[in-house]
PDB file of C-alpha atoms in Angstrom:
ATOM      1  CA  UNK A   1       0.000   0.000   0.000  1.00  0.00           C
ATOM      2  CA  UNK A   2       1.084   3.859  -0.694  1.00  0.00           C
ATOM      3  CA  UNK A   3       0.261   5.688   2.265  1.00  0.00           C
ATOM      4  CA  UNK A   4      -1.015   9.415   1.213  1.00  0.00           C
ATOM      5  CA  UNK A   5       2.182  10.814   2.961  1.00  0.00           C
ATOM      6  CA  UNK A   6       6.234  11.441   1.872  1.00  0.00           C
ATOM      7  CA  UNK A   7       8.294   9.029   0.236  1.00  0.00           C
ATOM      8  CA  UNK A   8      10.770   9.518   2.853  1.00  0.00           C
ATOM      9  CA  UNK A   9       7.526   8.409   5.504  1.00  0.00           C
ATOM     10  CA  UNK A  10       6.491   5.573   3.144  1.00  0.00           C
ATOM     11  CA  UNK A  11       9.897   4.087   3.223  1.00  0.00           C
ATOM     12  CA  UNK A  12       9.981   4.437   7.638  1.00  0.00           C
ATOM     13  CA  UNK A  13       7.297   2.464   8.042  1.00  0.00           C
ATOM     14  CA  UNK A  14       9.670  -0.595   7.656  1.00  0.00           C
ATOM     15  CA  UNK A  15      12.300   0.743   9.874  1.00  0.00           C
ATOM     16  CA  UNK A  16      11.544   4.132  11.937  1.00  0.00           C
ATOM     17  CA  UNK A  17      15.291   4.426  12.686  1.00  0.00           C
ATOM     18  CA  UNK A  18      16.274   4.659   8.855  1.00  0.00           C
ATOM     19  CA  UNK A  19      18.233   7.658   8.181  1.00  0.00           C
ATOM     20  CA  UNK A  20      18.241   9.500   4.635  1.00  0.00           C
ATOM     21  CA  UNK A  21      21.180   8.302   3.374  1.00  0.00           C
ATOM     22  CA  UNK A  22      20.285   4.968   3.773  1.00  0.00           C
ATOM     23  CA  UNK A  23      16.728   5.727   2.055  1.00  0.00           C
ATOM     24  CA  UNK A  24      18.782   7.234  -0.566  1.00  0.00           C
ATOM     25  CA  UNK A  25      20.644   3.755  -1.462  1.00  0.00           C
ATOM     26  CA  UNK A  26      18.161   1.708  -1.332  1.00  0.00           C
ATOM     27  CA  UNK A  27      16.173   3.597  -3.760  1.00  0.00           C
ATOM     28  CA  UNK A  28      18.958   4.084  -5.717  1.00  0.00           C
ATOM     29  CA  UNK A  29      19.963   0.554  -5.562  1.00  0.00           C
ATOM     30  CA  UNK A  30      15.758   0.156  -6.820  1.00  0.00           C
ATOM     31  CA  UNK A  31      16.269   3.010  -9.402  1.00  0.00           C
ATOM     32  CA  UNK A  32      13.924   4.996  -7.585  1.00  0.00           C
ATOM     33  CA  UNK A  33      16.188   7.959  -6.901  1.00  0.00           C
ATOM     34  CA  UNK A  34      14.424  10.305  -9.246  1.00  0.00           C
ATOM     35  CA  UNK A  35      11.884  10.571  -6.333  1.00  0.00           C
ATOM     36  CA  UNK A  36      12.672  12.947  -3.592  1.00  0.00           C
ATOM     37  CA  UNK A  37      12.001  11.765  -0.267  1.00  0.00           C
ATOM     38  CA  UNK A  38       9.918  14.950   0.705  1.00  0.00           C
ATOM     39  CA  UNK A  39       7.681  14.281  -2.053  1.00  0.00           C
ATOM     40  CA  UNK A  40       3.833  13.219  -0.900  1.00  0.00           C
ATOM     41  CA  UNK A  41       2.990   9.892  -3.004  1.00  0.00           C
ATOM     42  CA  UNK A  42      -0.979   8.236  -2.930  1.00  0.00           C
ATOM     43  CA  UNK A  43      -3.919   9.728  -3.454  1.00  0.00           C
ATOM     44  CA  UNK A  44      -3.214  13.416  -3.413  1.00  0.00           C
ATOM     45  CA  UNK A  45       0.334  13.569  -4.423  1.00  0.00           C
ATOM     46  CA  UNK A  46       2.505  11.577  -7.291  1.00  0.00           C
ATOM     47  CA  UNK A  47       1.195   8.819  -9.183  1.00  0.00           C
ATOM     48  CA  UNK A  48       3.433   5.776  -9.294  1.00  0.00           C
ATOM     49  CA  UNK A  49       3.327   3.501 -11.540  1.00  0.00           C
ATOM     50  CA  UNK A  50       2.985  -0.176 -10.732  1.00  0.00           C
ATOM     51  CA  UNK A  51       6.448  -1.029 -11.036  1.00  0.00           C
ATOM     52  CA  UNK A  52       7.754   1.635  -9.005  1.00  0.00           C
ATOM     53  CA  UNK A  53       4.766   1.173  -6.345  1.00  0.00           C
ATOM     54  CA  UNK A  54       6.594  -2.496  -6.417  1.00  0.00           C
ATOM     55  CA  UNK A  55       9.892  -1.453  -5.923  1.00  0.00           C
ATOM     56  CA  UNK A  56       8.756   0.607  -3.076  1.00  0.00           C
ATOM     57  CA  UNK A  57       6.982  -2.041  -1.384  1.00  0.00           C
ATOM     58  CA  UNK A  58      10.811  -4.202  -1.974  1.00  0.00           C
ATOM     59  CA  UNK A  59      12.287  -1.137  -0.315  1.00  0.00           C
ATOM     60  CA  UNK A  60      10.075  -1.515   2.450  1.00  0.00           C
ATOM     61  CA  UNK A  61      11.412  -5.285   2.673  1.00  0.00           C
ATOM     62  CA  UNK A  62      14.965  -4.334   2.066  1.00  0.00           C
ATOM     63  CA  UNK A  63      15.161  -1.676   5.449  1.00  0.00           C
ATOM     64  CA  UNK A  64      13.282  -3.877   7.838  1.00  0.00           C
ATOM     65  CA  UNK A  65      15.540  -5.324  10.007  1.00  0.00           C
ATOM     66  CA  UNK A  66      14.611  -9.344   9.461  1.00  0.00           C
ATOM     67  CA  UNK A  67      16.036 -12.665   9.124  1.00  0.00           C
ATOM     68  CA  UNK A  68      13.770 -13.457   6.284  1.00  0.00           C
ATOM     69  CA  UNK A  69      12.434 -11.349   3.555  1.00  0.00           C
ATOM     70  CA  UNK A  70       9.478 -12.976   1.725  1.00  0.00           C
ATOM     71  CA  UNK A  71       8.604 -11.206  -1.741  1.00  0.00           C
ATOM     72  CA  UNK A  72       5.655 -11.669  -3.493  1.00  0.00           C
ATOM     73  CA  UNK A  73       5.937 -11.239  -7.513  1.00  0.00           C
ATOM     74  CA  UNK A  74       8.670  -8.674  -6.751  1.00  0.00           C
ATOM     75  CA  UNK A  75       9.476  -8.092 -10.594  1.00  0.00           C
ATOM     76  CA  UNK A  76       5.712  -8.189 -11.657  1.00  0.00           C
ATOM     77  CA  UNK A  77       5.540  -4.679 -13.898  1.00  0.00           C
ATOM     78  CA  UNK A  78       9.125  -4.347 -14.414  1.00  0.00           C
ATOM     79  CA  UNK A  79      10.469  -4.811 -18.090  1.00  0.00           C
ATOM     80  CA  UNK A  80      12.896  -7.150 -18.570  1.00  0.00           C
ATOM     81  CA  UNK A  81      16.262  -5.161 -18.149  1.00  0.00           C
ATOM     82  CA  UNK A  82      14.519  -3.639 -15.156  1.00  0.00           C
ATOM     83  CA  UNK A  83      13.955  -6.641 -13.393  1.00  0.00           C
ATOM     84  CA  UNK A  84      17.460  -8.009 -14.416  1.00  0.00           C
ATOM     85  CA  UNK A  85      19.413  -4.882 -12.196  1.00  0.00           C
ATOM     86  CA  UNK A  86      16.431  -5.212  -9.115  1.00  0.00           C
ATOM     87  CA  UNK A  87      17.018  -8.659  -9.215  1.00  0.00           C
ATOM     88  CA  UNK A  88      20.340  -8.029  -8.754  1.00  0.00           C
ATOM     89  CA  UNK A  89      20.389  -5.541  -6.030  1.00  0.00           C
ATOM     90  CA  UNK A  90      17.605  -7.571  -3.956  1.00  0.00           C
ATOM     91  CA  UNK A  91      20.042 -10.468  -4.216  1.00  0.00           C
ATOM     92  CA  UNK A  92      22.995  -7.922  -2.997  1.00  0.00           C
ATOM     93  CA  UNK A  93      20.709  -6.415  -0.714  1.00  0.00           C
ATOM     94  CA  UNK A  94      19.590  -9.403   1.293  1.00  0.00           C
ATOM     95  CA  UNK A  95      23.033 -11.253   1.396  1.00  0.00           C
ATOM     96  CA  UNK A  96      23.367 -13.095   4.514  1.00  0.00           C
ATOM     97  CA  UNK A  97      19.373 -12.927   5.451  1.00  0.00           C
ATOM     98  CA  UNK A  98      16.791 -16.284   4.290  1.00  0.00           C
ATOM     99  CA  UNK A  99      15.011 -14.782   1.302  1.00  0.00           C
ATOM    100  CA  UNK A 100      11.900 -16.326  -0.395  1.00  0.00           C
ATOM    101  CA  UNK A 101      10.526 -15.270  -3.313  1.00  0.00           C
ATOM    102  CA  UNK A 102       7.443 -16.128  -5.017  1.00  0.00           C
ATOM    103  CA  UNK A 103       6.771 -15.772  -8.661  1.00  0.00           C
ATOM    104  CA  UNK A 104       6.090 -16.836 -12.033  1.00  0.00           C
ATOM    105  CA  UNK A 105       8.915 -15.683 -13.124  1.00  0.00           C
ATOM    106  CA  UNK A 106      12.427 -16.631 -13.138  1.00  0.00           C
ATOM    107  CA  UNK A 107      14.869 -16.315 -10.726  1.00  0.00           C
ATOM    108  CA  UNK A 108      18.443 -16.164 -11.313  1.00  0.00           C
ATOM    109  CA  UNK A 109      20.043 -17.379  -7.759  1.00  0.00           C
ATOM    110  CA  UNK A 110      18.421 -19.528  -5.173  1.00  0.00           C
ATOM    111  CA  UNK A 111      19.795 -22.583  -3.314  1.00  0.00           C
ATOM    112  CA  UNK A 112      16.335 -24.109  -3.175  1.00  0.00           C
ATOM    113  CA  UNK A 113      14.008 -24.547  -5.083  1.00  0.00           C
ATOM    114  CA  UNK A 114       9.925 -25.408  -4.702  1.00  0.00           C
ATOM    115  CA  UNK A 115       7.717 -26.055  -7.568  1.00  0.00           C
ATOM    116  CA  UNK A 116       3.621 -26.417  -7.188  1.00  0.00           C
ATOM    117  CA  UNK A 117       1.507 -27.317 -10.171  1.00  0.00           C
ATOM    118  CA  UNK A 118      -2.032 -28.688 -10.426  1.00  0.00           C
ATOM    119  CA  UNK A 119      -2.659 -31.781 -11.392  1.00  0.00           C
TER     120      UNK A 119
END
């Protein structure tokens, strides 16, 4: 969800203590940079698209302080250079934590893999 608020308030809701610069590389890391944090996204303020309302929902992920992320279609609305480099940094990003990711599509690095189909 995109709270009707700042970036910079969107991103803190994952981590209060998060200072600026380290909003400012994660949404670099998530090409997302071209957003100031003082900017009000939502309703009343900027319209993101769907990829970058993904990518700031991965941000969210990336600055809580967990053992496990879990995304959820994390690349869904990227193209496919896009979701190349965010693959990437989420893989960078979440070195030494458990991540899971579900999604239809592929994933370059994991060290386990589950597959469910319908029979």
């Amino acid at each position: 969800h995109v709270f009707n608020t700042t970036l910079r308030e969107n991103l803190k809701i994952a981590n209060s203590k998060a200072k600026d610069s380290e909003l400012r590389e994660i949404l670099t890391e998530l090409e997302l940079e071209n957003i100031p944090l003082e900017e009000i996204l939502g309703e009343y303020g900027r319209e993101l698209s769907g990829g970058e309302a993904k990518r700031l929902s991965i941000a969210r992920v990336l600055l809580a302080d967990t053992p496990i992320a879990i995304l959820d279609e994390p690349l869904e609305h990227l193209d496919s250079q896009l979701a190349l480099r965010v693959q990437s940094a989420i893989s960078r990003l979440t070195a030494g934590r458990s991540l899971i990711v579900i999604t239809h599509s592929p994933w370059l690095q994991y060290s386990r893999k589950l597959t469910l189909a319908r029979e």
